[in-house]
Amino acid sequence: MELTPLLIANARLLGGDPVRLLVERGRIAALNPLETPCGAETVDARGQWLAPGIIDLGVFATDKPAFHFGGITRAALMPDSGPLDGAGLVERAAKGGKPDLWVHPLAAATKGLAGRELAEIGLMKQAGARAVATGRARIADAGVMRRVLAYAASLGLTVIAHAEDEGLTAGAVATDGEMATRLGLASAPAIAEAMAIARDLCLVEETGAPIHFRQVTTARGLDLIRGAKAKGLPVTCGITPAHLFLSDTAIGDFRTFARLSPPLRSEDDRHACLSAIADGTIDVLTSGHDPRGPEDKRLPFAEAQPGMAGAETLLAMGLQLVRDGHISAARLFDLLAANPAKLLGLEAGRIEPGLEADLILIDEGTPWQVDAKKMAAWAGNTPFDGMPVQGRATMLWKGGQRIR
């Protein structure tokens, strides 16, 4: 079916200059076109921001209503559900959201995510896997991790790694500090993250293979990333808004919605994360979307499962970083779209002629309140419950077709 041409008028490109954008046959045809095709549908943006659709790197569930609310048009699915350790499972996952959401599966690095035997990464790449991931935990065996890195690199794939040393974190549900002590919770030192990163960086230096640390949340860990980048190593890292806006004080009163992996850190580490997102050390802002129902969260804190429903708050919390002066609007969409697209090898994440028209209009000033009971996600386990925020996606197009 031939798509009707679309003209988006009176928009502000990433909150900056006014722009008109023409979409033809599902792709961006021109910015500020001299002529508009006959019969084109015109949308008046009324001064709203125009941005590329968000590419959410490393979600644990395909939760289409939540993604659409949050302006997410593509999502990279972690291999933990299944797990995604075979070509058939990857192929099925890749078809899961089409046509209005594209799911990019991440191949399990090892069979069953057990950390012992390499999975069929080559076959999974042919089936649609866009990267390789270790899942919710790291690969403890350095020899296995070295083979994963080398093999993935030979296929042109990046390894997405979890960064916590399991020897230190086994049984822990919080970060060492005053809050964990006061609540009597089993905790682990924050250096568990840096120790895991340090080992994997040695392997990257040895193999030359690219690695992406899905979440880096401590000053020590970020210093290691900074140093590796200065050496020219192929290293990137991400973070969720929770570790930028919340510290371990949020687990007071045993709030299980703030039970996350990695756990919330100290206020000093939180400020180090804000500095790292401002100076370019952090490459990706992701939701970590992991909806958990009452059976996982209405439990004593130590028994509750970690995870948060993050898709609906990702954009609003990103816009808060812009308002607070930590980053520019253009940098925000590098973090949300352009950098994830580059890591996954996608021709997406930017507003350029020829690319698929995955687009969002954003009213950056509209106020709303996060309400766990009213979220579109199939579970509302957000640590931001009750928080007033500003900014939301008002329209969403996937491949030139409006879906919201």
Coordinates of C-alpha atoms in Angstrom, one line a residue:
M1 CA 0.0 0.0 0.0
E2 CA 1.4 3.4 -1.0
L3 CA 1.8 5.7 2.0
T4 CA 0.5 9.2 1.7
P5 CA 3.3 11.8 1.9
L6 CA 3.5 13.6 5.2
L7 CA 4.6 17.2 6.0
I8 CA 5.3 18.1 9.6
A9 CA 5.2 21.9 9.8
N10 CA 6.0 24.4 12.5
A11 CA 8.2 22.0 14.5
R12 CA 11.5 22.8 16.4
L13 CA 14.2 20.4 15.5
L14 CA 15.5 19.0 18.8
G15 CA 14.2 22.1 20.5
G16 CA 16.2 24.4 18.3
D17 CA 15.5 25.9 14.9
P18 CA 12.0 25.9 13.2
V19 CA 11.8 23.2 10.6
R20 CA 9.4 21.6 8.1
L21 CA 10.0 17.9 7.4
L22 CA 8.7 15.9 4.4
V23 CA 8.2 12.1 4.6
E24 CA 7.6 10.1 1.4
R25 CA 7.3 6.3 1.1
G26 CA 8.0 5.9 4.8
R27 CA 11.4 7.7 4.7
I28 CA 12.5 11.2 5.5
A29 CA 12.6 12.9 2.1
A30 CA 13.7 16.5 2.9
L31 CA 14.1 19.1 5.6
N32 CA 12.5 22.4 4.7
P33 CA 11.4 21.2 1.2
L34 CA 10.8 23.8 -1.5
E35 CA 7.7 22.0 -2.7
T36 CA 5.1 19.8 -1.1
P37 CA 3.6 16.8 -3.1
C38 CA 0.0 17.0 -4.0
G39 CA -2.3 15.3 -1.5
A40 CA 0.3 15.3 1.3
E41 CA -1.1 15.1 4.8
T42 CA 0.0 18.1 6.9
V43 CA 0.5 18.1 10.6
D44 CA 0.9 21.4 12.4
A45 CA 3.4 20.8 15.2
R46 CA 2.6 24.2 16.8
G47 CA 6.1 24.7 18.0
Q48 CA 6.6 21.3 19.5
W49 CA 10.0 19.6 19.4
L50 CA 10.6 17.1 16.6
A51 CA 13.0 14.3 17.4
P52 CA 14.0 10.8 16.2
G53 CA 12.1 7.9 17.7
I54 CA 13.9 6.6 20.8
I55 CA 15.9 3.4 20.6
D56 CA 15.8 1.8 24.0
L57 CA 18.9 -0.3 24.5
G58 CA 18.5 -3.3 26.8
V59 CA 14.9 -3.8 27.8
F60 CA 13.7 -7.0 29.5
A61 CA 10.1 -7.1 28.0
T62 CA 8.4 -6.1 24.8
D63 CA 5.8 -3.8 26.3
K64 CA 4.3 -2.0 23.4
P65 CA 1.8 0.4 25.2
A66 CA 4.5 1.6 27.5
F67 CA 7.0 2.1 24.6
H68 CA 4.5 4.1 22.5
F69 CA 3.7 6.3 25.5
G70 CA 7.4 7.0 26.0
G71 CA 8.2 7.8 22.3
I72 CA 10.1 4.5 21.8
T73 CA 10.0 3.2 18.2
R74 CA 12.7 0.5 18.5
A75 CA 13.8 -1.6 21.5
A76 CA 16.8 -3.9 21.9
L77 CA 15.6 -6.9 23.9
M78 CA 17.9 -8.5 26.5
P79 CA 18.3 -12.3 26.1
D80 CA 17.1 -13.2 29.5
S81 CA 13.5 -14.0 28.5
G82 CA 13.7 -17.5 27.0
P83 CA 16.7 -17.1 27.1
L84 CA 17.4 -16.0 23.5
D85 CA 20.2 -18.5 22.9
G86 CA 19.0 -20.0 19.6
A87 CA 18.3 -18.7 16.0
G88 CA 14.6 -19.6 16.2
L89 CA 14.0 -17.7 19.4
V90 CA 15.8 -14.7 18.0
E91 CA 13.8 -14.7 14.8
R92 CA 10.5 -14.9 16.7
A93 CA 11.5 -12.1 19.0
A94 CA 12.5 -9.9 16.0
K95 CA 9.0 -10.2 14.6
G96 CA 7.3 -9.6 17.9
G97 CA 6.5 -5.9 17.7
K98 CA 6.1 -5.2 13.9
P99 CA 5.0 -3.1 12.2
D100 CA 4.6 -0.4 14.9
L101 CA 7.5 -1.3 17.1
W102 CA 10.8 -2.9 15.9
V103 CA 12.4 -5.3 18.4
H104 CA 16.1 -5.9 17.9
P105 CA 17.0 -9.0 19.9
L106 CA 20.3 -9.3 21.7
A107 CA 21.8 -12.8 21.4
A108 CA 22.7 -14.7 24.6
A109 CA 26.5 -14.9 24.8
T110 CA 26.4 -18.4 26.3
K111 CA 24.0 -21.3 26.2
G112 CA 21.3 -20.8 28.8
L113 CA 23.1 -17.6 29.9
A114 CA 25.0 -20.0 32.2
G115 CA 28.4 -18.5 31.4
R116 CA 30.1 -21.7 30.4
E117 CA 29.6 -22.6 26.7
L118 CA 29.3 -20.2 23.8
A119 CA 25.9 -19.9 22.2
E120 CA 25.4 -20.1 18.4
I121 CA 26.1 -16.4 18.0
G122 CA 26.7 -16.6 14.2
L123 CA 23.3 -18.3 13.6
M124 CA 21.6 -15.8 15.8
K125 CA 23.2 -12.9 13.9
Q126 CA 21.7 -14.4 10.7
A127 CA 18.3 -14.6 12.4
G128 CA 18.4 -10.9 13.4
A129 CA 20.5 -10.4 16.5
R130 CA 22.1 -7.0 16.6
A131 CA 24.5 -7.5 19.4
V132 CA 25.5 -10.1 22.0
A133 CA 24.7 -9.8 25.7
T134 CA 25.7 -11.5 28.9
G135 CA 22.2 -10.9 30.5
R136 CA 21.5 -9.9 34.0
A137 CA 24.8 -11.2 35.2
R138 CA 28.4 -11.1 33.9
I139 CA 30.4 -14.1 32.7
A140 CA 32.5 -15.1 35.7
D141 CA 35.0 -17.2 33.7
A142 CA 37.5 -14.9 32.1
G143 CA 38.4 -17.5 29.5
V144 CA 34.8 -17.8 28.3
M145 CA 34.4 -14.0 28.2
R146 CA 37.6 -13.7 26.1
R147 CA 36.2 -16.2 23.6
V148 CA 32.8 -14.4 23.5
L149 CA 34.5 -11.0 22.9
A150 CA 36.8 -12.4 20.1
Y151 CA 34.0 -14.3 18.4
A152 CA 31.5 -11.5 18.5
A153 CA 34.1 -9.1 17.1
S154 CA 34.8 -11.4 14.2
L155 CA 31.1 -11.2 13.3
G156 CA 31.0 -7.4 13.7
L157 CA 28.9 -7.5 16.9
T158 CA 29.4 -5.6 20.2
V159 CA 29.2 -7.5 23.5
I160 CA 26.8 -5.9 26.0
A161 CA 28.1 -6.8 29.5
H162 CA 26.7 -6.6 33.0
A163 CA 29.3 -5.1 35.4
E164 CA 29.3 -6.6 38.9
D165 CA 31.7 -9.0 40.4
E166 CA 29.5 -11.9 41.7
G167 CA 32.1 -12.9 44.3
L168 CA 31.2 -9.6 46.1
T169 CA 27.6 -9.2 45.3
A170 CA 26.3 -12.8 45.9
G171 CA 23.2 -12.4 48.2
A172 CA 23.5 -8.6 48.4
V173 CA 20.4 -6.4 47.7
A174 CA 21.9 -3.0 48.4
T175 CA 25.2 -1.0 48.3
D176 CA 27.4 -0.8 51.4
G177 CA 26.6 2.3 53.3
E178 CA 24.6 4.0 56.0
M179 CA 21.2 3.2 54.5
A180 CA 21.9 -0.5 54.1
T181 CA 23.3 -0.7 57.6
R182 CA 20.3 1.1 59.1
L183 CA 17.8 -1.2 57.3
G184 CA 19.8 -4.3 58.1
L185 CA 20.1 -5.3 54.4
A186 CA 22.7 -7.6 52.9
S187 CA 25.0 -5.3 50.9
A188 CA 28.0 -5.3 48.7
P189 CA 30.8 -2.7 48.2
A190 CA 30.4 -0.3 45.2
I191 CA 33.8 -1.5 44.0
A192 CA 32.2 -4.7 42.8
E193 CA 31.3 -2.7 39.6
A194 CA 34.8 -1.4 39.0
M195 CA 36.4 -4.8 39.6
A196 CA 34.2 -6.3 36.9
I197 CA 34.9 -3.5 34.5
A198 CA 38.6 -3.7 35.1
R199 CA 38.8 -7.3 34.1
D200 CA 36.7 -6.9 31.0
L201 CA 38.8 -3.9 29.9
C202 CA 41.9 -6.0 30.1
L203 CA 40.2 -8.5 27.8
V204 CA 39.2 -5.7 25.4
E205 CA 42.8 -4.4 25.3
E206 CA 43.9 -8.0 24.6
T207 CA 41.4 -8.8 21.9
G208 CA 40.5 -5.4 20.4
A209 CA 36.9 -6.4 20.6
P210 CA 34.2 -3.7 21.3
I211 CA 32.3 -3.8 24.6
H212 CA 29.3 -1.9 26.0
F213 CA 28.7 -1.9 29.7
R214 CA 24.9 -1.7 29.9
Q215 CA 25.0 0.2 33.2
V216 CA 27.9 2.0 34.9
T217 CA 26.8 3.6 38.1
T218 CA 29.9 4.4 40.3
A219 CA 32.6 7.0 40.2
R220 CA 35.3 4.2 40.2
G221 CA 33.7 2.5 37.3
L222 CA 33.3 5.7 35.3
D223 CA 36.9 6.6 35.9
L224 CA 37.9 3.3 34.3
I225 CA 35.7 3.9 31.3
R226 CA 37.1 7.4 30.9
G227 CA 40.7 6.0 31.0
A228 CA 39.9 3.3 28.5
K229 CA 38.4 5.8 26.1
A230 CA 41.5 8.0 26.4
K231 CA 43.5 5.0 25.4
G232 CA 41.3 4.6 22.3
L233 CA 39.8 1.3 23.4
P234 CA 36.4 0.4 21.7
V235 CA 34.4 0.9 24.9
T236 CA 30.9 2.5 25.6
C237 CA 28.6 2.5 28.5
G238 CA 25.0 3.3 29.5
I239 CA 22.9 4.3 32.5
T240 CA 19.3 4.6 33.5
P241 CA 17.6 7.7 34.9
A242 CA 17.3 6.0 38.3
H243 CA 21.0 6.2 39.0
L244 CA 21.1 9.8 37.8
F245 CA 18.2 11.1 40.0
L246 CA 18.1 8.7 42.9
S247 CA 20.6 7.5 45.5
D248 CA 20.3 4.7 48.1
T249 CA 18.2 6.9 50.4
A250 CA 15.3 6.0 48.0
I251 CA 15.2 2.5 49.5
G252 CA 14.2 3.9 52.9
D253 CA 11.0 2.3 54.3
F254 CA 12.1 -0.8 52.3
R255 CA 10.6 0.6 49.1
T256 CA 10.8 -2.4 46.7
F257 CA 10.1 -0.2 43.7
A258 CA 13.7 1.1 44.3
R259 CA 15.2 -2.4 44.4
L260 CA 17.2 -2.3 41.3
S261 CA 20.1 -4.1 39.6
P262 CA 22.7 -2.7 40.0
P263 CA 21.5 -1.3 43.3
L264 CA 21.1 2.4 43.9
R265 CA 24.4 4.0 45.0
S266 CA 25.6 6.8 47.3
E267 CA 24.9 10.5 46.7
D268 CA 28.6 11.0 45.7
D269 CA 28.3 8.2 43.0
R270 CA 25.1 9.8 41.8
H271 CA 26.9 13.1 41.2
A272 CA 29.7 11.3 39.5
C273 CA 27.2 9.9 37.1
L274 CA 25.7 13.3 36.3
S275 CA 29.2 14.6 35.6
A276 CA 29.9 11.6 33.3
I277 CA 26.8 12.1 31.3
A278 CA 27.7 15.8 30.9
D279 CA 31.3 15.2 29.8
G280 CA 30.5 12.4 27.3
T281 CA 31.8 9.4 29.3
I282 CA 28.3 7.9 29.3
D283 CA 27.1 7.1 25.7
V284 CA 23.5 5.7 26.2
L285 CA 20.5 6.6 28.3
T286 CA 18.2 3.6 28.6
S287 CA 15.0 2.8 30.5
G288 CA 16.1 -0.6 31.8
H289 CA 12.4 -1.5 31.3
D290 CA 11.7 -4.5 33.5
P291 CA 8.0 -4.6 34.6
R292 CA 7.4 -6.6 37.7
G293 CA 4.0 -7.4 39.1
P294 CA 2.9 -7.7 42.8
E295 CA 4.1 -11.3 43.0
D296 CA 7.7 -9.9 42.6
K297 CA 7.5 -6.6 44.4
R298 CA 5.0 -7.0 47.3
L299 CA 7.5 -8.9 49.3
P300 CA 10.1 -8.1 52.0
F301 CA 12.8 -6.0 50.4
A302 CA 15.5 -8.8 50.4
E303 CA 13.0 -11.2 48.7
A304 CA 11.7 -8.8 46.0
Q305 CA 13.0 -9.1 42.5
P306 CA 15.1 -6.1 41.1
G307 CA 13.8 -4.1 38.2
M308 CA 11.7 -1.1 37.2
A309 CA 9.2 -0.1 34.6
G310 CA 11.2 2.6 32.9
A311 CA 9.9 3.1 29.4
E312 CA 7.2 5.7 30.2
T313 CA 9.5 7.9 32.3
L314 CA 12.7 7.7 30.1
L315 CA 11.9 10.8 27.9
A316 CA 10.6 13.0 30.8
M317 CA 13.7 12.3 33.0
G318 CA 15.9 12.9 30.0
L319 CA 14.3 16.3 29.4
Q320 CA 14.9 17.0 33.1
L321 CA 18.6 16.6 32.5
V322 CA 18.3 19.2 29.7
R323 CA 16.4 21.6 32.0
D324 CA 18.9 21.2 34.8
G325 CA 21.7 22.2 32.4
H326 CA 23.6 18.9 32.4
I327 CA 23.2 18.2 28.7
S328 CA 21.8 19.9 25.5
A329 CA 18.7 18.7 23.7
A330 CA 20.9 17.4 20.8
R331 CA 23.1 15.5 23.3
L332 CA 20.0 13.9 24.9
F333 CA 18.9 12.4 21.6
D334 CA 22.5 11.2 20.9
L335 CA 22.0 9.3 24.2
L336 CA 18.5 8.1 23.4
A337 CA 18.7 7.4 19.7
A338 CA 21.8 8.1 17.7
N339 CA 24.3 6.2 19.9
P340 CA 22.1 3.1 20.4
A341 CA 21.6 3.0 16.7
K342 CA 25.3 3.1 16.0
L343 CA 26.0 0.4 18.5
L344 CA 23.3 -1.9 17.0
G345 CA 24.4 -1.1 13.4
L346 CA 21.1 0.5 12.5
E347 CA 20.4 3.2 9.9
A348 CA 18.2 5.1 12.3
G349 CA 18.3 7.4 15.3
R350 CA 18.8 10.6 13.4
I351 CA 16.8 13.0 11.4
E352 CA 18.4 12.9 8.0
P353 CA 17.0 12.5 4.4
G354 CA 17.0 8.9 3.4
L355 CA 16.5 7.4 6.8
E356 CA 13.3 5.6 7.9
A357 CA 10.8 8.1 9.3
D358 CA 10.8 7.1 13.0
L359 CA 9.7 10.4 14.5
I360 CA 8.2 11.9 17.7
L361 CA 6.7 15.2 18.5
I362 CA 7.4 16.3 22.0
D363 CA 5.6 18.9 24.2
E364 CA 8.6 19.5 26.4
G365 CA 6.8 21.7 28.9
T366 CA 3.6 19.8 29.7
P367 CA 3.5 18.9 33.4
W368 CA 2.3 15.5 34.6
Q369 CA 2.8 13.2 37.6
V370 CA 4.2 9.7 37.5
D371 CA 1.5 7.4 38.9
A372 CA 2.4 3.7 39.2
K373 CA -1.3 2.8 39.2
K374 CA -2.1 4.5 35.9
M375 CA 0.9 3.5 33.8
A376 CA 0.5 1.9 30.4
A377 CA 3.1 -0.8 31.2
W378 CA 1.8 -4.1 32.3
A379 CA 3.3 -3.5 35.7
G380 CA 3.9 -0.1 37.3
N381 CA 7.0 -0.7 39.4
T382 CA 8.6 2.7 39.0
P383 CA 10.9 4.2 41.6
F384 CA 9.6 7.6 40.4
D385 CA 6.1 7.0 41.6
G386 CA 4.5 10.3 42.6
M387 CA 7.2 12.5 41.1
P388 CA 6.1 15.6 39.2
V389 CA 7.7 15.7 35.7
Q390 CA 7.5 17.7 32.5
G391 CA 7.5 16.7 28.9
R392 CA 5.9 13.9 26.9
A393 CA 5.5 12.5 23.4
T394 CA 2.3 13.7 21.8
M395 CA 2.7 12.1 18.3
L396 CA 4.7 9.1 17.2
W397 CA 5.5 7.7 13.7
K398 CA 7.1 4.4 12.8
G399 CA 8.3 4.3 9.2
G400 CA 6.1 7.3 8.3
Q401 CA 2.9 5.7 9.7
R402 CA 1.4 7.5 12.7
I403 CA 0.9 5.1 15.7
R404 CA 0.1 7.6 18.4

